[in-house]
Tab-separated table of C-alpha atoms in Angstrom:
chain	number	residue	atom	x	y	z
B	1	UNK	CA	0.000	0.000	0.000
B	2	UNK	CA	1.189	3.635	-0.850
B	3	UNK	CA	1.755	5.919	1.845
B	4	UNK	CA	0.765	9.584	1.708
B	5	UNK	CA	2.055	12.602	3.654
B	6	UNK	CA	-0.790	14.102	5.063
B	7	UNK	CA	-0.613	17.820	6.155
B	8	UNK	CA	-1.694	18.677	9.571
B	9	UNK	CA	-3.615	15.337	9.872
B	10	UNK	CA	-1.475	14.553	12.904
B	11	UNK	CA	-3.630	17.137	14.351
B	12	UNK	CA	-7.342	15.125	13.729
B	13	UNK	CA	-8.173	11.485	14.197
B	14	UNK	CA	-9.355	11.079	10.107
B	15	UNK	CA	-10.974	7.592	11.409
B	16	UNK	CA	-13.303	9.477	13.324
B	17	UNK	CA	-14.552	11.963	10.009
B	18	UNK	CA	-16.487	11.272	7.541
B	19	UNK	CA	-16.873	12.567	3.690
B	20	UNK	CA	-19.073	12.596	1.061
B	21	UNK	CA	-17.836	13.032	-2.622
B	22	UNK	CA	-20.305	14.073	-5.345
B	23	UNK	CA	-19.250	13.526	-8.902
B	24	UNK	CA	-20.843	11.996	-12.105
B	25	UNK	CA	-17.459	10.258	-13.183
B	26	UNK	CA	-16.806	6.888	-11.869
B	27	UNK	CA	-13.351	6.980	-12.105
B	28	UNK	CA	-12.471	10.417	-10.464
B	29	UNK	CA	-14.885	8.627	-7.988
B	30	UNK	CA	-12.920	5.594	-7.406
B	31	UNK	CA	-9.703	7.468	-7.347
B	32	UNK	CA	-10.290	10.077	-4.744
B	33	UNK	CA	-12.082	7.303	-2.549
B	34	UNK	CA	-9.226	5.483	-2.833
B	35	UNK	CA	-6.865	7.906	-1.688
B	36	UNK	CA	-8.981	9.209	0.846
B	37	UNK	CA	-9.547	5.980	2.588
B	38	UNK	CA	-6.178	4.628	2.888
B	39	UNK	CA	-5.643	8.205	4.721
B	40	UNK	CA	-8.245	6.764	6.993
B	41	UNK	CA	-11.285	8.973	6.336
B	42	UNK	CA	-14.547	7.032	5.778
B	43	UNK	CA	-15.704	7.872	2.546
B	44	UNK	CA	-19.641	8.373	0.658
B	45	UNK	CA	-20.169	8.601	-2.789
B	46	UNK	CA	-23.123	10.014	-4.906
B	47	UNK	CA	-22.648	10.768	-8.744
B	48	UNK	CA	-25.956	13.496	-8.614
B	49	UNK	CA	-27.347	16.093	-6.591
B	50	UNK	CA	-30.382	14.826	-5.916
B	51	UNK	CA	-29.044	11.798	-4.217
B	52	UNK	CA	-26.197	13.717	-2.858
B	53	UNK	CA	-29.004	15.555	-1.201
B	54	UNK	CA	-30.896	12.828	0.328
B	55	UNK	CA	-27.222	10.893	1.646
B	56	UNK	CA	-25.974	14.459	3.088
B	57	UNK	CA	-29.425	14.325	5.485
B	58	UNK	CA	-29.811	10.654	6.308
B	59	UNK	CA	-26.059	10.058	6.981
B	60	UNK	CA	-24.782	13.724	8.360
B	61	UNK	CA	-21.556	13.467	6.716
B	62	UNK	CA	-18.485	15.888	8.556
B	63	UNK	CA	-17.666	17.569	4.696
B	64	UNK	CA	-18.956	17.191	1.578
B	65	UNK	CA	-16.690	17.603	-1.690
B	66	UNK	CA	-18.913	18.669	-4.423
B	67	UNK	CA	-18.431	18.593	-8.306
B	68	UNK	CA	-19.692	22.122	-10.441
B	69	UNK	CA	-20.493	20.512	-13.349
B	70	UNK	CA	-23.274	17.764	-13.079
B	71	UNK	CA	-26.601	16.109	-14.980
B	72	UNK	CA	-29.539	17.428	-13.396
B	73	UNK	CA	-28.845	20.041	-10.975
B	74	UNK	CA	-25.683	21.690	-10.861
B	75	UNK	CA	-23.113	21.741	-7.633
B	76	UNK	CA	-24.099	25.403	-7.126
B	77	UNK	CA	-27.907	24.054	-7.099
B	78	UNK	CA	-26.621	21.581	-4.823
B	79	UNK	CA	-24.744	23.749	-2.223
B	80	UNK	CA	-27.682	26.269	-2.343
B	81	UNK	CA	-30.306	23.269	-1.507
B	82	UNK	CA	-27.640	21.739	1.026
B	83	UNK	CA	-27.409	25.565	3.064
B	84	UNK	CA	-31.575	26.054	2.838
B	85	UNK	CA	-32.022	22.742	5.218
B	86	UNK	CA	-31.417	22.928	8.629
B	87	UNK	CA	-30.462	19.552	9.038
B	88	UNK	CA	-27.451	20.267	6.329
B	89	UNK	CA	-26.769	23.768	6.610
B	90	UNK	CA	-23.260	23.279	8.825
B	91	UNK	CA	-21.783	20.890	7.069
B	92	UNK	CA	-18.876	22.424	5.015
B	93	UNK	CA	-19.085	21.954	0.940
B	94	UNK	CA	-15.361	22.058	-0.909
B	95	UNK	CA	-16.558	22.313	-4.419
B	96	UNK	CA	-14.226	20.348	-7.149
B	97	UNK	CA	-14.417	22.226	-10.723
B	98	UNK	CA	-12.545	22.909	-13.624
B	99	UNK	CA	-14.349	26.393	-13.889
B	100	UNK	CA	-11.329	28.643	-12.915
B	101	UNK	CA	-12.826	32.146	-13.615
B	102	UNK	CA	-13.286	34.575	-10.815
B	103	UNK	CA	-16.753	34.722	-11.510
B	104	UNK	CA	-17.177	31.308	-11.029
B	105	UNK	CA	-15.392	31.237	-7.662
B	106	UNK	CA	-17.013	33.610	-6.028
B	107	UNK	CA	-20.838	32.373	-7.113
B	108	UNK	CA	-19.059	29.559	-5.170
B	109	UNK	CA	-18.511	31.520	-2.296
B	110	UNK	CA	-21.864	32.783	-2.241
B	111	UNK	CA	-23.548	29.973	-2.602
B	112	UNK	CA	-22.262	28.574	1.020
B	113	UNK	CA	-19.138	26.405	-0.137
B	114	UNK	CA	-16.245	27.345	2.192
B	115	UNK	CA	-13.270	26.106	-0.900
B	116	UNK	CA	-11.957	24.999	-3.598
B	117	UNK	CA	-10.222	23.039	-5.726
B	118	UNK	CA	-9.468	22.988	-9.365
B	119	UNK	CA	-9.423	20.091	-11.446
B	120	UNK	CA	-7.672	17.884	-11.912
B	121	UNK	CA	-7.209	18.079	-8.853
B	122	UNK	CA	-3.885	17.138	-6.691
B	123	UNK	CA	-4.986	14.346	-3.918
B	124	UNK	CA	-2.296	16.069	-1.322
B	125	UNK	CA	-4.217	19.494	-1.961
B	126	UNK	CA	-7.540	17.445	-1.562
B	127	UNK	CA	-6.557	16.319	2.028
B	128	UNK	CA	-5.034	19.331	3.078
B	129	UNK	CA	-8.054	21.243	2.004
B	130	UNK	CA	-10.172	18.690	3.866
B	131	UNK	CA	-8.026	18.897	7.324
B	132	UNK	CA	-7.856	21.942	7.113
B	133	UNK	CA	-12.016	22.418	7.319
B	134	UNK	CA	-12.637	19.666	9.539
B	135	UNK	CA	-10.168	21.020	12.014
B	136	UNK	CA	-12.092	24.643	11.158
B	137	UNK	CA	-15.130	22.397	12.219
B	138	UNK	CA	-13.985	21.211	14.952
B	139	UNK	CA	-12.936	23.914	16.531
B	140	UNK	CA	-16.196	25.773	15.505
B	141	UNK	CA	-18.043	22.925	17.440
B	142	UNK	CA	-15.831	23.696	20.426
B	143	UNK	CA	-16.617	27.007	20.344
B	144	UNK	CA	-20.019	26.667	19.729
B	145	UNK	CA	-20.340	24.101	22.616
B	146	UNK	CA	-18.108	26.553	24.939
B	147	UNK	CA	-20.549	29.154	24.105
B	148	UNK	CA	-23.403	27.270	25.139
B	149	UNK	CA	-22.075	26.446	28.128
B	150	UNK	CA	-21.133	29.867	28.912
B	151	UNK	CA	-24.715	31.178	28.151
B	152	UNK	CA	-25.933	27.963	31.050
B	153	UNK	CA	-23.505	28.984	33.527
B	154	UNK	CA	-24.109	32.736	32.709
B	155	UNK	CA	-28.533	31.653	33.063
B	156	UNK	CA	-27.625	29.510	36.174
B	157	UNK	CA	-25.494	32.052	38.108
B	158	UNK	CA	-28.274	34.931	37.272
B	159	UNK	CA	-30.681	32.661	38.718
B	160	UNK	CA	-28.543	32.212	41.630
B	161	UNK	CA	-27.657	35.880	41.866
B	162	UNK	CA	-31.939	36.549	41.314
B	163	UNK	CA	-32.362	33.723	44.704
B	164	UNK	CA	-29.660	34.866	46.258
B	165	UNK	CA	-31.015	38.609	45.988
B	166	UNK	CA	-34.627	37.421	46.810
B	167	UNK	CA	-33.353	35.980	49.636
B	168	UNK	CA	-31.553	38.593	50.556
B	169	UNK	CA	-34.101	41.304	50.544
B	170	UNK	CA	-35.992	38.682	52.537
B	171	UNK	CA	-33.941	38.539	55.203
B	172	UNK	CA	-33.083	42.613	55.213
B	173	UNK	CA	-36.850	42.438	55.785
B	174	UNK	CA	-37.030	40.009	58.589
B	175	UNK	CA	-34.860	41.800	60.371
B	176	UNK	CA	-36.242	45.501	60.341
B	177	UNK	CA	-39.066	43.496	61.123
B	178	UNK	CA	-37.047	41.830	63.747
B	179	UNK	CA	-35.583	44.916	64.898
B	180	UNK	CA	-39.259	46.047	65.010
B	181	UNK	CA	-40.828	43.450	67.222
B	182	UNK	CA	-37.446	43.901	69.529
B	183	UNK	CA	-38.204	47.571	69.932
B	184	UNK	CA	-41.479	47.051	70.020
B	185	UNK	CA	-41.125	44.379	72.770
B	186	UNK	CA	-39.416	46.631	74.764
B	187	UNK	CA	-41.399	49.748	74.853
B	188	UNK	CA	-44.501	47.029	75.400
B	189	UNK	CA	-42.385	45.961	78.391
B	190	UNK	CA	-42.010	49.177	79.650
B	191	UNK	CA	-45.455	50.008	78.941
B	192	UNK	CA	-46.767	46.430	80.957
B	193	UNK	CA	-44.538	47.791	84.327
B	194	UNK	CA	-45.842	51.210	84.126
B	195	UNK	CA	-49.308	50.086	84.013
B	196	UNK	CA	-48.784	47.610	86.760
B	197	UNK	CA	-47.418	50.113	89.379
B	198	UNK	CA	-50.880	51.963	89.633
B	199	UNK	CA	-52.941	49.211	88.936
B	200	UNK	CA	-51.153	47.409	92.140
B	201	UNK	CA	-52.466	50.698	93.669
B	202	UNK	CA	-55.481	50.836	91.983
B	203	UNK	CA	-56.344	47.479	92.768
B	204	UNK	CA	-55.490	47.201	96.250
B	205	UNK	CA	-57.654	50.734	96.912
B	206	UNK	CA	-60.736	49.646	95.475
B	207	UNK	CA	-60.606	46.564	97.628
B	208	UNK	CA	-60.655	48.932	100.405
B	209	UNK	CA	-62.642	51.178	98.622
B	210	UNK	CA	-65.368	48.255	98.476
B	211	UNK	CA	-65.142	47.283	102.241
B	212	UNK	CA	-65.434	50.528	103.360
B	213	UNK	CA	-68.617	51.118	101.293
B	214	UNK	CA	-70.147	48.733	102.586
B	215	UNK	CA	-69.666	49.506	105.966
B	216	UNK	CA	-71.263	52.883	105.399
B	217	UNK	CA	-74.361	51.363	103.413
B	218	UNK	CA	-74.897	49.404	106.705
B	219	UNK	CA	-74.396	51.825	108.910
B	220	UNK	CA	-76.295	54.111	106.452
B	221	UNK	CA	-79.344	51.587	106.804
B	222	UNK	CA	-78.643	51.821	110.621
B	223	UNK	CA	-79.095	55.296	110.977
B	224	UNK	CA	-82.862	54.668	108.645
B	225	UNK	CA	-84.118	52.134	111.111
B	226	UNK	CA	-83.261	54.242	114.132
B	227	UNK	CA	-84.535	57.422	112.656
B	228	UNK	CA	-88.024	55.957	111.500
B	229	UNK	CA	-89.826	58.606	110.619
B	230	UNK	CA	-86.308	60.747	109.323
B	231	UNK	CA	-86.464	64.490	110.038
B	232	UNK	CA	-88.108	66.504	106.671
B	233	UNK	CA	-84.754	67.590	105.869
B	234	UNK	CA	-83.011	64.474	105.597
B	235	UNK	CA	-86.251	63.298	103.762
B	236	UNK	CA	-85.687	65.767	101.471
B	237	UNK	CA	-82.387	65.686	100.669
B	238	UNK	CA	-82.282	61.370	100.320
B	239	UNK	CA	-85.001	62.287	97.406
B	240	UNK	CA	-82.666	65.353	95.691
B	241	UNK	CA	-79.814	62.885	95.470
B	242	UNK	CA	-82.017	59.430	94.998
B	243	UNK	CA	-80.734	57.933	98.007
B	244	UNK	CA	-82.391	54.479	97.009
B	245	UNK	CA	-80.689	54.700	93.487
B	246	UNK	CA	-77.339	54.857	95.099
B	247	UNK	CA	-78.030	52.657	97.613
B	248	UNK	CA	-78.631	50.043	94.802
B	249	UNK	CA	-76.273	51.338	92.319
B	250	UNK	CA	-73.286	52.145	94.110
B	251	UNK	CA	-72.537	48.259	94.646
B	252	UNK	CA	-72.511	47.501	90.348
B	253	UNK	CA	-70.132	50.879	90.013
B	254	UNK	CA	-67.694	49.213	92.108
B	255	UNK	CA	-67.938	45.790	90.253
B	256	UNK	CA	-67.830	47.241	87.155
B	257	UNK	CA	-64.486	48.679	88.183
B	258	UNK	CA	-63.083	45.716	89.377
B	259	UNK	CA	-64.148	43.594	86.095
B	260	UNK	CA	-62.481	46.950	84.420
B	261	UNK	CA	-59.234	46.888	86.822
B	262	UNK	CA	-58.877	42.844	86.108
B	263	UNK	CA	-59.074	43.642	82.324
B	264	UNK	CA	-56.375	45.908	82.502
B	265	UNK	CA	-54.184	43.489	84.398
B	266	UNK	CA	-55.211	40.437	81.978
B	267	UNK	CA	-54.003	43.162	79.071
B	268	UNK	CA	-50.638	44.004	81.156
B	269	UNK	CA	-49.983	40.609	81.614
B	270	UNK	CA	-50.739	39.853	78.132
B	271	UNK	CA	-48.404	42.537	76.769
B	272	UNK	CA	-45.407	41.251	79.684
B	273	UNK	CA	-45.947	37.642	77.675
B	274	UNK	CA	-46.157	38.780	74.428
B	275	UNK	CA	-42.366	41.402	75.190
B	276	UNK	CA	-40.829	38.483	77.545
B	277	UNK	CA	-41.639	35.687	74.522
B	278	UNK	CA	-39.049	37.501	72.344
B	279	UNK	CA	-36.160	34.966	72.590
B	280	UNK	CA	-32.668	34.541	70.945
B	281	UNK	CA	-33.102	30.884	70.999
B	282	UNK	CA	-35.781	28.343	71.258
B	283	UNK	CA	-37.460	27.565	74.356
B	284	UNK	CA	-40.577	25.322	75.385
B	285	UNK	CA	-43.560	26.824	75.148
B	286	UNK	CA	-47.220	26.205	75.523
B	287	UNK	CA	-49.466	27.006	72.666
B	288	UNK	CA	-52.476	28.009	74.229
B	289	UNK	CA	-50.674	30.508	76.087
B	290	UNK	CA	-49.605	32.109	73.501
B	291	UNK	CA	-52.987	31.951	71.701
B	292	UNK	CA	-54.636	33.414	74.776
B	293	UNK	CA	-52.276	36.316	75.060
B	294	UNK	CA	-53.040	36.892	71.414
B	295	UNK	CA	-56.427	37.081	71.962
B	296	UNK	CA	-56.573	39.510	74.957
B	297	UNK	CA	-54.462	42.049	73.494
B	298	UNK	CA	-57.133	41.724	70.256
B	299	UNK	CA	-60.176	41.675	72.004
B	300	UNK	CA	-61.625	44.930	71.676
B	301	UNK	CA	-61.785	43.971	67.965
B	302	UNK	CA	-64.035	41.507	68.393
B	303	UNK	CA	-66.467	43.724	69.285
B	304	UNK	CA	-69.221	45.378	67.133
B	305	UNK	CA	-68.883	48.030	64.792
B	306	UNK	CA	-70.865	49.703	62.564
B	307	UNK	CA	-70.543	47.151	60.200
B	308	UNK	CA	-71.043	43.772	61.807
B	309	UNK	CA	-72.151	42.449	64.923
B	310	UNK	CA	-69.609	40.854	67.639
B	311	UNK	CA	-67.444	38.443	66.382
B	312	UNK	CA	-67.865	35.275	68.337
B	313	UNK	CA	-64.571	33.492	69.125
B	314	UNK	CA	-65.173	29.913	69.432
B	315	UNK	CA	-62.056	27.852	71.301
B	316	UNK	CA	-61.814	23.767	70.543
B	317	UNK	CA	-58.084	23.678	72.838
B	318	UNK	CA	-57.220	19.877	72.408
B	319	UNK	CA	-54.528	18.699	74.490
B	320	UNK	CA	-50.497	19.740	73.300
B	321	UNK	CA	-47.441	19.248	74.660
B	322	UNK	CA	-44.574	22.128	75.085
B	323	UNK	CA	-43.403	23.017	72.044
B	324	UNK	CA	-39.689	24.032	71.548
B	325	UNK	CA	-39.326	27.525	69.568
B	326	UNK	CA	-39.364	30.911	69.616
B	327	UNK	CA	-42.283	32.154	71.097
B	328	UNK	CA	-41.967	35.684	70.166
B	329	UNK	CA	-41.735	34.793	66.399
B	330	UNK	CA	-44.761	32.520	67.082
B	331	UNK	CA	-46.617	35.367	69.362
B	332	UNK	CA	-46.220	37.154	65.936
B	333	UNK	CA	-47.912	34.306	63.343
B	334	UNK	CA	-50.979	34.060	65.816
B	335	UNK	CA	-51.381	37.555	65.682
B	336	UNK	CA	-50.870	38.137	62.125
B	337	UNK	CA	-53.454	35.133	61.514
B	338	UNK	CA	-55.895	36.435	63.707
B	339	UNK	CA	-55.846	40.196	63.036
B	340	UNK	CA	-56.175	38.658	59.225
B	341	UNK	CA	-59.434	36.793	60.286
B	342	UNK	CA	-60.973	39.468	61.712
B	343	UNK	CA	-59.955	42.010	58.851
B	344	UNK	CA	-61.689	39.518	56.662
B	345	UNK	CA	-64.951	39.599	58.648
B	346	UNK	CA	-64.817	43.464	58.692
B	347	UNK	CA	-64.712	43.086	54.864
B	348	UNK	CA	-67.515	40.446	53.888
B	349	UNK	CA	-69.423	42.677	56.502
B	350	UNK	CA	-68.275	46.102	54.708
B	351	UNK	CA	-69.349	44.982	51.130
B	352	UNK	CA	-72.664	43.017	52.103
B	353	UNK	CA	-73.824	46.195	54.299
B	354	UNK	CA	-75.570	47.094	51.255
B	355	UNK	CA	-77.988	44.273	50.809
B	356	UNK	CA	-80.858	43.214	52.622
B	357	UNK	CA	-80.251	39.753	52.621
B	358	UNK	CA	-79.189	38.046	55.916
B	359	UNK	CA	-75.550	38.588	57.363
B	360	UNK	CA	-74.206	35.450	58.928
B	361	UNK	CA	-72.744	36.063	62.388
B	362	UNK	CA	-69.095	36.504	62.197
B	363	UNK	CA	-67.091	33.914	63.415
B	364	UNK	CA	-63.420	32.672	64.000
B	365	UNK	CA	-62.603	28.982	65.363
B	366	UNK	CA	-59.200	28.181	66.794
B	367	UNK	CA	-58.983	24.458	67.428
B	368	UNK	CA	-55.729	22.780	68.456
B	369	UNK	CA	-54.758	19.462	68.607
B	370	UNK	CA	-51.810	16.803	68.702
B	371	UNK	CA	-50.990	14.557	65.497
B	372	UNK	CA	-49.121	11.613	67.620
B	373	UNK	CA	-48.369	9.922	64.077
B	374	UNK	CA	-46.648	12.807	62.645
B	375	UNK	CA	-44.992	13.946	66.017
B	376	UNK	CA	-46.942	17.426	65.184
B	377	UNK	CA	-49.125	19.945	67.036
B	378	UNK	CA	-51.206	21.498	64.677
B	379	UNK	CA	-53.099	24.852	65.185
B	380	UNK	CA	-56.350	25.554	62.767
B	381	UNK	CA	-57.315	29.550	62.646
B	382	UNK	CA	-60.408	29.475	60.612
B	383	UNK	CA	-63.467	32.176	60.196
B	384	UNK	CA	-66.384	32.667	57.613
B	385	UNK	CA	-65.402	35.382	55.533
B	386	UNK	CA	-65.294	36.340	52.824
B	387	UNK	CA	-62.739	33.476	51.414
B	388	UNK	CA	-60.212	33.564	48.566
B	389	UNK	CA	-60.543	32.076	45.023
B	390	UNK	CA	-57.300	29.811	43.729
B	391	UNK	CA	-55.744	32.087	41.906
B	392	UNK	CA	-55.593	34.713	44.907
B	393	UNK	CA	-54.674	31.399	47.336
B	394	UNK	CA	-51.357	30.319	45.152
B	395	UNK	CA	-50.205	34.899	45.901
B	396	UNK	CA	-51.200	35.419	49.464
B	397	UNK	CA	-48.024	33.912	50.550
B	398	UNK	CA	-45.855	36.152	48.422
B	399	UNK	CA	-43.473	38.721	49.159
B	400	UNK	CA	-45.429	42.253	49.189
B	401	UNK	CA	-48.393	40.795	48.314
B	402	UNK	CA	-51.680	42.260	49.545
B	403	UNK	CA	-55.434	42.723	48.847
B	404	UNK	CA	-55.880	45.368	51.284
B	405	UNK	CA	-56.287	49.096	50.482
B	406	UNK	CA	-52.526	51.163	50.048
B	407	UNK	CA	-52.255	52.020	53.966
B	408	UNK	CA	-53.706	49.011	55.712
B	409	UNK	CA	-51.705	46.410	54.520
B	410	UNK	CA	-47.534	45.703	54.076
B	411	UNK	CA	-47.706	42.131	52.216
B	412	UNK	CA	-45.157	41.065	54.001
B	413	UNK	CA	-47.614	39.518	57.285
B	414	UNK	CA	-48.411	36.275	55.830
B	415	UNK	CA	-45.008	35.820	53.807
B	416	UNK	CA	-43.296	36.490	56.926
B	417	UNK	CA	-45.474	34.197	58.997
B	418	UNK	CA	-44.314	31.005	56.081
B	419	UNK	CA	-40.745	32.090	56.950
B	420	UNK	CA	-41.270	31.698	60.697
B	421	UNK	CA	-42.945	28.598	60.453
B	422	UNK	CA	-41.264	26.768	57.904
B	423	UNK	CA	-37.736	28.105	57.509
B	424	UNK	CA	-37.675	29.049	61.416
B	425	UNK	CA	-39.214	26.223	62.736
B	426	UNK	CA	-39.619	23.383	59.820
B	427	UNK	CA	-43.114	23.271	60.219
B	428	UNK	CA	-45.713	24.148	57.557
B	429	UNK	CA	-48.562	26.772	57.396
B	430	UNK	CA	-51.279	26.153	54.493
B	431	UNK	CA	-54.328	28.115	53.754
B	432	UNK	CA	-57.462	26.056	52.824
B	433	UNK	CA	-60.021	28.905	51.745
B	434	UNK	CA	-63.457	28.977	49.010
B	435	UNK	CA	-64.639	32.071	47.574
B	436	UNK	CA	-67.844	33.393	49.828
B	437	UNK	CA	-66.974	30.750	52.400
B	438	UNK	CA	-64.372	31.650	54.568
B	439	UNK	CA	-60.598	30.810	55.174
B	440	UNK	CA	-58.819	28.697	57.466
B	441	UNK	CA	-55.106	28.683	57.961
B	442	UNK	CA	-53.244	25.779	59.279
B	443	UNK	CA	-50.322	25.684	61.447
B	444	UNK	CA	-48.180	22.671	61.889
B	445	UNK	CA	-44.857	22.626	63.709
B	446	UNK	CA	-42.873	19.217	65.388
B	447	UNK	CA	-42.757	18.239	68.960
């Protein structure tokens, strides 16, 4: 067997390429198949363009060399068909003629071939030619394939800077919301011991206060039974001040400030709870405690406005162990659930106001209870609203998301609540809600 000096082919495996040669004369055929294959290149043959067509798309050859001058359509019809497919458009065409006019050339050119060679052509020139492309290929490919794996790592870190942005805006935001609660907890605090100081005083008073009155309503009623009939003056002035009205009355005022004292010291002690919750790290904590602080320092919402009657707060408290978190941060979910409730109530009450049908008493339902399978507590905050459709149930959670009016609502209460519970505490809060039916949030956190 001869052996050929082939330029640059150190540089390419040939056994790896393969070509496809289109000419209508056998014996150029066999000759530069020949030659091409002992250089190790796998070689095609088609002696028209219309089959060189259909080979070029079923076998995907790495270069095609391509006569001019050919029955049927012509190499430049060829190479024009070849470009127009997508399947064919990359390959690179060398086109063999024995047209040698500039003209002819560069119609070449713009037809899509990417050489040349004149006949009759020179076999060493062939191969060169034909390295020479392939490696052109080849690096192209590289390129192309470094290029696309630029453009994923450049789409990947984007995404990553995009999280890692998101994420960090959500934590700047949990902690001026943080800082919030902190500063809040302590002016609450300080609030809750101011408060208590006269209240102690107040309390202690009006326990005297009460003795003492009734010692004088009984020694009042003495001085009646001993002076029976009373002088016209004292008879006169028990009827300008309705002696017998105060007689009677004077005992409820004093309850009623001792049912208003105790409120005042179930808020205090309430707000001490709700600024002393506001840990570093997790603690145990019961539940219910925290729902009942909740509820005390929201109370005077429940009551009825000009829109809807009282709200009536049904309790189902099941039986839960301590829980280990942060109670402050879970202080802060109950409230944002609850306040949520009622707003909703003030809302279905607000838009039916101006019908004539029916209201349904508003309502909100806290049930707890312990899920001994999962090793869960769950809480259930649920009223009868005015509900959410699906589309509005997949936002609520998101960041700045709200339906309320601009001024009475941040969007950042519920998606802050999801970070508590789940990132915080790797529990999970879901909504479960129908349009015109109400809502009902679930909390679930581990034991």
């Amino acid at each position: 067997m001869k052996t050929y000096i082939v330029p640059h082919a150190h540089k390419l495996n040939l056994k790896d390429y393969t070509v496809l040669i289109v000419d209508d004369h056998p014996t150029n055929l066999k000759i530069a198949v020949d030659y091409l294959e002992d250089c190790g290149l796998t070689v095609l043959v088609s002696q028209d363009g219309e089959s060189a067509l259909r080979r070029a798309k079923f076998a995907n050859p790495n270069l095609i060399l391509l006569d001019v001058l050919m029955p049927g359509i012509d190499g430049f019809e060829t190479c024009c068909r070849l470009k127009a497919d997508p399947e064919t458009e990359d390959i690179p065409v060398i086109f063999m003629t024995a047209l040698a006019s500039t003209e002819d050339k560069v119609k070449g050119f713009e037809v899509g071939a990417v050489d040349y060679v004149t006949k009759p052509i020179q076999h060493e020139e062939v191969l060169a030619r034909i390295t020479t492309h392939l490696q052109i290929q080849a690096l192209y490919q590289k390129v192309e394939e470094q290029n696309q794996n630029l453009q994923q790592k450049v789409i990947e870190r984007t995404a990553e800077l995009s999280q890692a942005l998101a994420d960090l805006q959500q934590s700047q935001i949990q902690l001026v919301q943080s800082e919030k609660m902190s500063a809040l907890g302590q002016l609450v605090a300080g609030v809750a011991h101011e408060i208590n100081n006269p209240l102690s005083c107040l309390t202690g008073n009006l326990q005297h206060a009460t003795e003492y009155i009734q010692d004088l309503l009984e020694h009042l009623h003495l001085y009646q039974q001993q002076l029976n009939p009373p002088g016209d003056s004292i008879t006169t002035h028990a009827k300008d001040i309705e002696l017998d009205y105060l007689t009677d009355d004077l005992p409820k005022v004093i309850l009623s400030l001792q049912e208003a004292t105790q409120r005042i010291h179930d808020i205090s002690k309430s707000l001490y709870h709700f600024s002393h919750s506001d840990t570093s790290k997790k603690v145990t904590f019961d539940l219910h405690q925290g729902l009942e602080s909740t509820l005390t320092i929201l109370k005077h919402r429940f009551k009825a406005n000009q829109y809807r009657a009282d709200i009536d707060m049904i309790k189902d408290y099941g039986n839960l162990p301590l829980v280990h978190c942060y109670p402050g941060q879970i202080n802060q979910v109950f409230m944002n659930l609850i306040a949520n409730a009622i707003d909703a109530l003030d809302e279905k009450n607000i838009n039916n106001s101006t019908f004539s049908q029916p209201i349904e008493q508003p309502r909100i339902t806290i049930k707890t209870w312990e899920n001994i399978t999962q090793k869960s507590v769950i809480v259930s905050i649920k009223d009868n609203g005015l509900g959410m459709s699906e589309n509005l149930q997949e936002k609520i959670f998101s960041h700045l998301f709200t339906t309320k009016p601009i001024g009475k609502g941040t969007g950042l209460g519920l998606s802050i609540s999801r970070q508590i519970i789940v990132d915080k505490h790797q529990g999970r809060l879901n909504c479960i809600s129908e349009l015109g039916k109400g809502s009902e949030f679930m909390i679930e956190l581990p034991v």
